[in-house]
mmCIF file of C-alpha atoms in Angstrom:
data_model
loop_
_atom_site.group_PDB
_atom_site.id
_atom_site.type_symbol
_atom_site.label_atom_id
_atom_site.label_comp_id
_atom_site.label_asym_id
_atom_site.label_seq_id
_atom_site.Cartn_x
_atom_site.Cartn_y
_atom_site.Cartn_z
ATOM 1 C CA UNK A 531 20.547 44.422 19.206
ATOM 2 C CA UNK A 532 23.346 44.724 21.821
ATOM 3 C CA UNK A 533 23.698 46.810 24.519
ATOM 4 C CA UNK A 534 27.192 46.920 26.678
ATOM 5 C CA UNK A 535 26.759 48.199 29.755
ATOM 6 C CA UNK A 536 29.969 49.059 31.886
ATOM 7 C CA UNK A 537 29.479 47.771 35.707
ATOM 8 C CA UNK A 538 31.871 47.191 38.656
ATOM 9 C CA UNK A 539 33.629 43.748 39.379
ATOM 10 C CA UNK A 540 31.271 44.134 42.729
ATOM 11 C CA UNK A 541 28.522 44.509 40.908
ATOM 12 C CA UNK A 542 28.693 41.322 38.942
ATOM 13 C CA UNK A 543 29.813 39.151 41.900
ATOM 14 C CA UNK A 544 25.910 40.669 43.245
ATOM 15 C CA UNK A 545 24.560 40.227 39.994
ATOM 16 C CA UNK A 546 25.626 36.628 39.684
ATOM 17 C CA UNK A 547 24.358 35.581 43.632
ATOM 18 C CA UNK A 548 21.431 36.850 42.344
ATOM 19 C CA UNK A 549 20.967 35.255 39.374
ATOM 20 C CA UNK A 550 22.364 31.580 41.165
ATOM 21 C CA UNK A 551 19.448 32.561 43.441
ATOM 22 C CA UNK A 552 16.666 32.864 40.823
ATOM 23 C CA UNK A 553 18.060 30.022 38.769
ATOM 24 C CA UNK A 554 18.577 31.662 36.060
ATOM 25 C CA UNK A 555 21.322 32.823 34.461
ATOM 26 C CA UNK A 556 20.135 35.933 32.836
ATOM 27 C CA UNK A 557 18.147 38.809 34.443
ATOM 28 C CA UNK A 558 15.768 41.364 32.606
ATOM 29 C CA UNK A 559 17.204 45.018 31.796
ATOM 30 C CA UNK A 560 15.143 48.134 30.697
ATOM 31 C CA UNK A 561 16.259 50.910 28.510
ATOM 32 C CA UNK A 562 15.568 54.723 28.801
ATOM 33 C CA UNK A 563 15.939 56.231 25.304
ATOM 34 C CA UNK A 564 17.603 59.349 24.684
ATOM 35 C CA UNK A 565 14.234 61.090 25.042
ATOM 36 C CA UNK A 566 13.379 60.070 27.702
ATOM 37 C CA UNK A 567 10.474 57.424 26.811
ATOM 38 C CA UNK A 568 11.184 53.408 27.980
ATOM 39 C CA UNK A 569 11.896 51.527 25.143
ATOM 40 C CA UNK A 570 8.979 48.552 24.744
ATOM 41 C CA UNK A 571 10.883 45.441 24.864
ATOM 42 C CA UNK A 572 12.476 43.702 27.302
ATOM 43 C CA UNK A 573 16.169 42.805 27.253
ATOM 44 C CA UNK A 574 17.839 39.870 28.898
ATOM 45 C CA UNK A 575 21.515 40.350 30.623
ATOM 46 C CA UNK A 576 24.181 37.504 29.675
ATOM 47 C CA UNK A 577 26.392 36.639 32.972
ATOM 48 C CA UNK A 578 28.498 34.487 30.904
ATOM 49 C CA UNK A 579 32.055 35.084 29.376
ATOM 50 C CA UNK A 580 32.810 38.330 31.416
ATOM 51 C CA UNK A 581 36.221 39.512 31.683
ATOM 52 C CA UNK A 582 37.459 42.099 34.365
ATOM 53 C CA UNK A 583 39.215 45.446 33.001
ATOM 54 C CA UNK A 584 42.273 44.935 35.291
ATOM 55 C CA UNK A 585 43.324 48.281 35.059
ATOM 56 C CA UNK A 586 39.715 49.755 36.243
ATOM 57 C CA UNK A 587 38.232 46.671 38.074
ATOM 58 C CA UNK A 588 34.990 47.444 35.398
ATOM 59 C CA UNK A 589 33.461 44.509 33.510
ATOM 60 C CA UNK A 590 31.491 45.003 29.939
ATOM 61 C CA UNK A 591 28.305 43.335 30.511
ATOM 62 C CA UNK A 592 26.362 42.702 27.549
ATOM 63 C CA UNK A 593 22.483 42.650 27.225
ATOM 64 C CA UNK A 594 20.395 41.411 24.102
ATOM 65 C CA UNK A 595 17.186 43.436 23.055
ATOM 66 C CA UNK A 596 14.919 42.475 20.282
ATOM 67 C CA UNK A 597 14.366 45.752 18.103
ATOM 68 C CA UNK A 598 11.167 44.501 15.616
ATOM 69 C CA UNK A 599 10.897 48.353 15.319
ATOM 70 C CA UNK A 600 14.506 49.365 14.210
ATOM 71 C CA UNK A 601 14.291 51.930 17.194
ATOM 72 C CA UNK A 602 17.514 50.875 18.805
ATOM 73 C CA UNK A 603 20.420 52.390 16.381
ATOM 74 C CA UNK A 604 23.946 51.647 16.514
ATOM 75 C CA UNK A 605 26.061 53.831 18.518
ATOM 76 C CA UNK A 606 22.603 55.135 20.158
ATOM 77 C CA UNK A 607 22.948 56.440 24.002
ATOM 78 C CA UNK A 608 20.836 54.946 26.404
ATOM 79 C CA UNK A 609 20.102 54.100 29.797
ATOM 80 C CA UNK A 610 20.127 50.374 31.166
ATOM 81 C CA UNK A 611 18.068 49.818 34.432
ATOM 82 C CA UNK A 612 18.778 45.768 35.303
ATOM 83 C CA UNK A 613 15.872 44.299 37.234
ATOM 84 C CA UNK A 614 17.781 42.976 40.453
ATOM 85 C CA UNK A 615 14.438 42.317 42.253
ATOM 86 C CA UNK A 616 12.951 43.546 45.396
ATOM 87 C CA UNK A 617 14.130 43.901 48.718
ATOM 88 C CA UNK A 618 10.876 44.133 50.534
ATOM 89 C CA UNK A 619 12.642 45.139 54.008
ATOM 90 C CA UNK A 620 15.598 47.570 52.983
ATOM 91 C CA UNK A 621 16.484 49.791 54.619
ATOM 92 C CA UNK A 622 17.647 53.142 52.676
ATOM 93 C CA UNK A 623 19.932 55.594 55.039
ATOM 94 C CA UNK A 624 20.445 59.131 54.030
ATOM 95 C CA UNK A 625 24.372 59.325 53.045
ATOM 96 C CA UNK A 626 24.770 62.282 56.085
ATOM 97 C CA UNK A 627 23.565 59.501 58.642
ATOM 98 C CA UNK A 628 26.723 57.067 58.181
ATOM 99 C CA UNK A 629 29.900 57.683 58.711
ATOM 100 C CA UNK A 630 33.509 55.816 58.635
ATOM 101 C CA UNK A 631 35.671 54.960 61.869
ATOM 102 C CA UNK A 632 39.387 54.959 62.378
ATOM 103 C CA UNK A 633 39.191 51.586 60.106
ATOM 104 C CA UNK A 634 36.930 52.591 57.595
ATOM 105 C CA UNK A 635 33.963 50.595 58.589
ATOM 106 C CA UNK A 636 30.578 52.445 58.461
ATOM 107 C CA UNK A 637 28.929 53.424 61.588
ATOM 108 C CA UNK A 638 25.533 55.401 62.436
ATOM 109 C CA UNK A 639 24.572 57.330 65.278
ATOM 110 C CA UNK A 640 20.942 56.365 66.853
ATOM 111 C CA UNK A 641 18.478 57.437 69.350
ATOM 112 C CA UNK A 642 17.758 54.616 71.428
ATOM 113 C CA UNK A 643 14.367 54.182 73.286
ATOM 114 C CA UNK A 644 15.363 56.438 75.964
ATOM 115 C CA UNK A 645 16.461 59.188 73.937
ATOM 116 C CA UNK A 646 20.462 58.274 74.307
ATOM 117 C CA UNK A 647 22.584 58.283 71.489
ATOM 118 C CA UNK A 648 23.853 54.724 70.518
ATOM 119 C CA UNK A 649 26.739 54.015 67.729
ATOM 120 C CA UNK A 650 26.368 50.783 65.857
ATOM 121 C CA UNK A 651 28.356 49.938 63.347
ATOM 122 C CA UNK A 652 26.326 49.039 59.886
ATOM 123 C CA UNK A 653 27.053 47.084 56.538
ATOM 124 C CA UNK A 654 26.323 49.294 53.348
ATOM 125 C CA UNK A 655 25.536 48.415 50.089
ATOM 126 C CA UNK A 656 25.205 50.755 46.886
ATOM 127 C CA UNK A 657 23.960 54.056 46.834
ATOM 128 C CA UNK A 658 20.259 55.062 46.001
ATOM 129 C CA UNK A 659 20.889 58.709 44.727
ATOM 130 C CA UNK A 660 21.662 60.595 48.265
ATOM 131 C CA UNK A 661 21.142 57.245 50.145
ATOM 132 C CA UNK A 662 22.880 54.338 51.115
ATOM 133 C CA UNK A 663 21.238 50.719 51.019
ATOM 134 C CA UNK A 664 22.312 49.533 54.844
ATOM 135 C CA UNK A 665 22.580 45.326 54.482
ATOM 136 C CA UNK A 666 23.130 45.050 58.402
ATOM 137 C CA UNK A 667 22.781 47.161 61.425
ATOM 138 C CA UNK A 668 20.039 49.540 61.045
ATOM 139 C CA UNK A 669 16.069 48.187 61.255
ATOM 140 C CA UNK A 670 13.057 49.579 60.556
ATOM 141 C CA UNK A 671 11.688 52.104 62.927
ATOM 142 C CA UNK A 672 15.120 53.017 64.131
ATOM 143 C CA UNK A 673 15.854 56.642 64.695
ATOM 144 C CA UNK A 674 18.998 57.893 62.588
ATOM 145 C CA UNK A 675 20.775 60.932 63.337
ATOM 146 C CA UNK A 676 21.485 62.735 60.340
ATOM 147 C CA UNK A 677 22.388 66.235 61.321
ATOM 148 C CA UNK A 678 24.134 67.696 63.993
ATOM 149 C CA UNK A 679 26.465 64.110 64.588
ATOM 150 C CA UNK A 680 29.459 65.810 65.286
ATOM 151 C CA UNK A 681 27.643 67.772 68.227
ATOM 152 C CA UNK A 682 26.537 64.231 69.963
ATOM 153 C CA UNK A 683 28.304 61.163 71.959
ATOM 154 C CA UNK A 684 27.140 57.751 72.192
ATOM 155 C CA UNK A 685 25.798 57.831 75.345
ATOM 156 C CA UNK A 686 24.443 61.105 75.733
ATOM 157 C CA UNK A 687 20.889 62.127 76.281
ATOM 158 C CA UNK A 688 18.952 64.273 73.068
ATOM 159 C CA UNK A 689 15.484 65.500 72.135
ATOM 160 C CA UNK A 690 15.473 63.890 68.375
ATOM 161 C CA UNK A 691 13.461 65.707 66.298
ATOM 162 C CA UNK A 692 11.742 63.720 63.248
ATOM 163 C CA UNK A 693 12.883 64.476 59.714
ATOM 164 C CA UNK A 694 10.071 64.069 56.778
ATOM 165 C CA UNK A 695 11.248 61.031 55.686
ATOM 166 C CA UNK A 696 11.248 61.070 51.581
ATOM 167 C CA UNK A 697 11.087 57.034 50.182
ATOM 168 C CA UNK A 698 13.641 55.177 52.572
ATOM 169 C CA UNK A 699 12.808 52.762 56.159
ATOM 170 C CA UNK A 700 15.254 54.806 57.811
#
């Protein structure tokens, strides 16, 4: 059974590093069924013979499932979840925390070791529900201000206060 799964040009130029990197040149995908329940088998993704929508920029990405049970239907919704691997450092960054300069590039707003405030400019990735994957700038342990920035200048001392932190590093 086929699956198409609609993705951004992006996406597939990340898909496709990743899949040179695991020599391979398919990667798993798991469906969520209309109910809810995770469908049993395993489907592979296809990073061959893609074309690019020109007027969106969106690729069709097709993935193959075996359906023994006749479960998958034609014309059934689902929901494709492609198994990218695991970043064992990232770093996950609230959305609030980053912002864009003058140029557009992303920035954050940190409290250094002696409690100043310190921009540094950082490299996102996708999103993560409210949260931004950061590929460069931010570490682990770092302190990110993610409310009250526009009230703060680099430079200037603060009293952070800590922020339950709910699945990312940041």
């Amino acid at each position: 059974m086929y699956v198409d799964l609609t993705r951004s040009s992006v996406d597939l130029l990340r898909l496709r590093k990743q899949s040179l990197a695991s020599n391979s040149d398919t990667l798993n995908v798991t469906l969520t069924l209309e109910d809810g329940s995770t469908y049993s088998e395993k489907g592979r993704l296809a990073l061959t013979e893609v074309a690019v929508d020109e007027s969106t920029g969106s690729v069709t990405l097709r993935a193959v499932f075996p359906n023994p049970q006749h479960v998958l239907l034609p014309g059934m919704f689902v929901r494709a979840r492609i198994d990218e691997g695991i970043m064992n450092d990232a770093i996950l960054a609230p959305q609030q925390g980053i912002t864009r300069d003058a140029k557009g590039d992303a920035t954050a707003l940190v409290v250094d070791a002696n409690n100043k405030v310190e921009q540094r400019s950082v490299e996102t990735g996708e999103t993560y529900g409210d949260k931004w994957l950061i590929v460069n700038g931010l570490k682990s342990g770092d302190r990110l201000i993610v409310e009250g920035t526009g009230k703060v200048a680099p430079g200037q001392q603060v009293k952070a206060a800590e922020v339950k932190n709910d699945g990312g590093n940041a």
